[in-house]
Amino acid sequence: AGPGTLRKWERKVKYKDDPLLFIESTPSRETRHFIKKVALGLWLYRFRLNEPTPTLDQVAGGYWPKYISVGVKNSKRKQHAKN
């Protein structure tokens, strides 16, 4: 779904600033499943790498998740980006 579609959903869906309710109220089944798969993938990889999962904590606490980069420092990322 694009930004225009998202704006329509935001007007129609009464999610009361609850991120989980917003996801579950998303009219498009495919988009709902995609959001869940992406979030689950991020959390599983972070668990396996023994990294913190701040977005999981935010969602569980009823807050909107904000992506926070954790783990490998930028210099390491640049080194591997050349491969």
PDB file of C-alpha atoms in Angstrom:
ATOM      1  CA  ALA A   1       0.000   0.000   0.000  1.00  0.00           C
ATOM      2  CA  GLY A   2       1.242   3.458  -0.836  1.00  0.00           C
ATOM      3  CA  PRO A   3       1.124   6.683   1.192  1.00  0.00           C
ATOM      4  CA  GLY A   4      -2.253   7.703  -0.294  1.00  0.00           C
ATOM      5  CA  THR A   5      -3.820   4.415   0.727  1.00  0.00           C
ATOM      6  CA  LEU A   6      -2.320   4.712   4.194  1.00  0.00           C
ATOM      7  CA  ARG A   7      -3.879   8.161   4.627  1.00  0.00           C
ATOM      8  CA  LYS A   8      -7.302   6.750   3.650  1.00  0.00           C
ATOM      9  CA  TRP A   9      -6.954   3.962   6.208  1.00  0.00           C
ATOM     10  CA  GLU A  10      -5.897   6.437   8.890  1.00  0.00           C
ATOM     11  CA  ARG A  11      -9.111   8.411   8.301  1.00  0.00           C
ATOM     12  CA  LYS A  12     -11.353   5.319   8.283  1.00  0.00           C
ATOM     13  CA  VAL A  13      -9.795   3.164  10.994  1.00  0.00           C
ATOM     14  CA  LYS A  14     -10.472   4.081  14.628  1.00  0.00           C
ATOM     15  CA  TYR A  15      -7.290   2.769  16.200  1.00  0.00           C
ATOM     16  CA  LYS A  16      -6.994   5.333  19.029  1.00  0.00           C
ATOM     17  CA  ASP A  17      -3.196   5.602  18.739  1.00  0.00           C
ATOM     18  CA  ASP A  18      -2.800   1.861  19.371  1.00  0.00           C
ATOM     19  CA  PRO A  19      -0.238   0.401  16.930  1.00  0.00           C
ATOM     20  CA  LEU A  20      -1.466  -3.192  17.283  1.00  0.00           C
ATOM     21  CA  LEU A  21      -5.084  -2.180  16.749  1.00  0.00           C
ATOM     22  CA  PHE A  22      -4.014  -0.181  13.692  1.00  0.00           C
ATOM     23  CA  ILE A  23      -2.268  -3.224  12.195  1.00  0.00           C
ATOM     24  CA  GLU A  24      -5.228  -5.510  12.897  1.00  0.00           C
ATOM     25  CA  SER A  25      -7.652  -2.906  11.494  1.00  0.00           C
ATOM     26  CA  THR A  26      -5.751  -2.513   8.232  1.00  0.00           C
ATOM     27  CA  PRO A  27      -8.288  -3.372   5.495  1.00  0.00           C
ATOM     28  CA  SER A  28      -5.769  -5.141   3.256  1.00  0.00           C
ATOM     29  CA  ARG A  29      -5.067  -8.676   4.457  1.00  0.00           C
ATOM     30  CA  GLU A  30      -1.847  -8.791   2.419  1.00  0.00           C
ATOM     31  CA  THR A  31      -0.555  -5.582   3.997  1.00  0.00           C
ATOM     32  CA  ARG A  32      -1.447  -6.838   7.485  1.00  0.00           C
ATOM     33  CA  HIS A  33       0.485 -10.059   6.913  1.00  0.00           C
ATOM     34  CA  PHE A  34       3.437  -8.178   5.387  1.00  0.00           C
ATOM     35  CA  ILE A  35       3.722  -5.831   8.377  1.00  0.00           C
ATOM     36  CA  LYS A  36       3.666  -8.782  10.771  1.00  0.00           C
ATOM     37  CA  LYS A  37       6.259 -10.760   8.795  1.00  0.00           C
ATOM     38  CA  VAL A  38       8.675  -7.830   8.584  1.00  0.00           C
ATOM     39  CA  ALA A  39       8.378  -7.077  12.311  1.00  0.00           C
ATOM     40  CA  LEU A  40       8.702 -10.744  13.259  1.00  0.00           C
ATOM     41  CA  GLY A  41      11.758 -11.142  11.020  1.00  0.00           C
ATOM     42  CA  LEU A  42      13.456  -8.140  12.614  1.00  0.00           C
ATOM     43  CA  TRP A  43      12.750  -9.390  16.136  1.00  0.00           C
ATOM     44  CA  LEU A  44      13.850 -12.971  15.420  1.00  0.00           C
ATOM     45  CA  TYR A  45      17.152 -11.888  13.881  1.00  0.00           C
ATOM     46  CA  ARG A  46      17.829  -9.573  16.781  1.00  0.00           C
ATOM     47  CA  PHE A  47      17.066 -12.349  19.288  1.00  0.00           C
ATOM     48  CA  ARG A  48      19.383 -14.740  17.437  1.00  0.00           C
ATOM     49  CA  LEU A  49      22.150 -12.122  17.376  1.00  0.00           C
ATOM     50  CA  ASN A  50      21.591 -11.380  21.074  1.00  0.00           C
ATOM     51  CA  GLU A  51      20.731  -7.769  20.263  1.00  0.00           C
ATOM     52  CA  PRO A  52      18.104  -5.608  21.954  1.00  0.00           C
ATOM     53  CA  THR A  53      14.596  -5.435  20.490  1.00  0.00           C
ATOM     54  CA  PRO A  54      13.479  -1.886  21.254  1.00  0.00           C
ATOM     55  CA  THR A  55      10.652  -1.918  18.697  1.00  0.00           C
ATOM     56  CA  LEU A  56       9.156  -5.064  20.258  1.00  0.00           C
ATOM     57  CA  ASP A  57       9.318  -3.422  23.672  1.00  0.00           C
ATOM     58  CA  GLN A  58       7.666  -0.282  22.267  1.00  0.00           C
ATOM     59  CA  VAL A  59       4.806  -2.191  20.613  1.00  0.00           C
ATOM     60  CA  ALA A  60       4.296  -4.366  23.703  1.00  0.00           C
ATOM     61  CA  GLY A  61       4.093  -1.184  25.767  1.00  0.00           C
ATOM     62  CA  GLY A  62       1.428   0.304  23.486  1.00  0.00           C
ATOM     63  CA  TYR A  63       3.769   2.784  21.807  1.00  0.00           C
ATOM     64  CA  TRP A  64       4.393   3.302  18.106  1.00  0.00           C
ATOM     65  CA  PRO A  65       7.667   1.589  17.203  1.00  0.00           C
ATOM     66  CA  LYS A  66      10.560   3.690  15.932  1.00  0.00           C
ATOM     67  CA  TYR A  67      13.387   1.832  14.230  1.00  0.00           C
ATOM     68  CA  ILE A  68      16.633   2.072  16.164  1.00  0.00           C
ATOM     69  CA  SER A  69      19.797   0.710  14.621  1.00  0.00           C
ATOM     70  CA  VAL A  70      21.675  -1.574  17.009  1.00  0.00           C
ATOM     71  CA  GLY A  71      24.568  -3.976  16.802  1.00  0.00           C
ATOM     72  CA  VAL A  72      27.388  -3.517  14.300  1.00  0.00           C
ATOM     73  CA  LYS A  73      29.025  -0.101  14.226  1.00  0.00           C
ATOM     74  CA  ASN A  74      28.966   1.920  10.999  1.00  0.00           C
ATOM     75  CA  SER A  75      32.648   1.275  10.212  1.00  0.00           C
ATOM     76  CA  LYS A  76      31.964  -2.484  10.177  1.00  0.00           C
ATOM     77  CA  ARG A  77      28.921  -2.005   7.943  1.00  0.00           C
ATOM     78  CA  LYS A  78      30.941   0.011   5.446  1.00  0.00           C
ATOM     79  CA  GLN A  79      33.599  -2.683   5.389  1.00  0.00           C
ATOM     80  CA  HIS A  80      31.058  -5.398   4.550  1.00  0.00           C
ATOM     81  CA  ALA A  81      29.113  -3.211   2.110  1.00  0.00           C
ATOM     82  CA  LYS A  82      31.955  -3.512  -0.402  1.00  0.00           C
ATOM     83  CA  ASN A  83      31.449  -7.274  -0.761  1.00  0.00           C
TER      84      ASN A  83
END
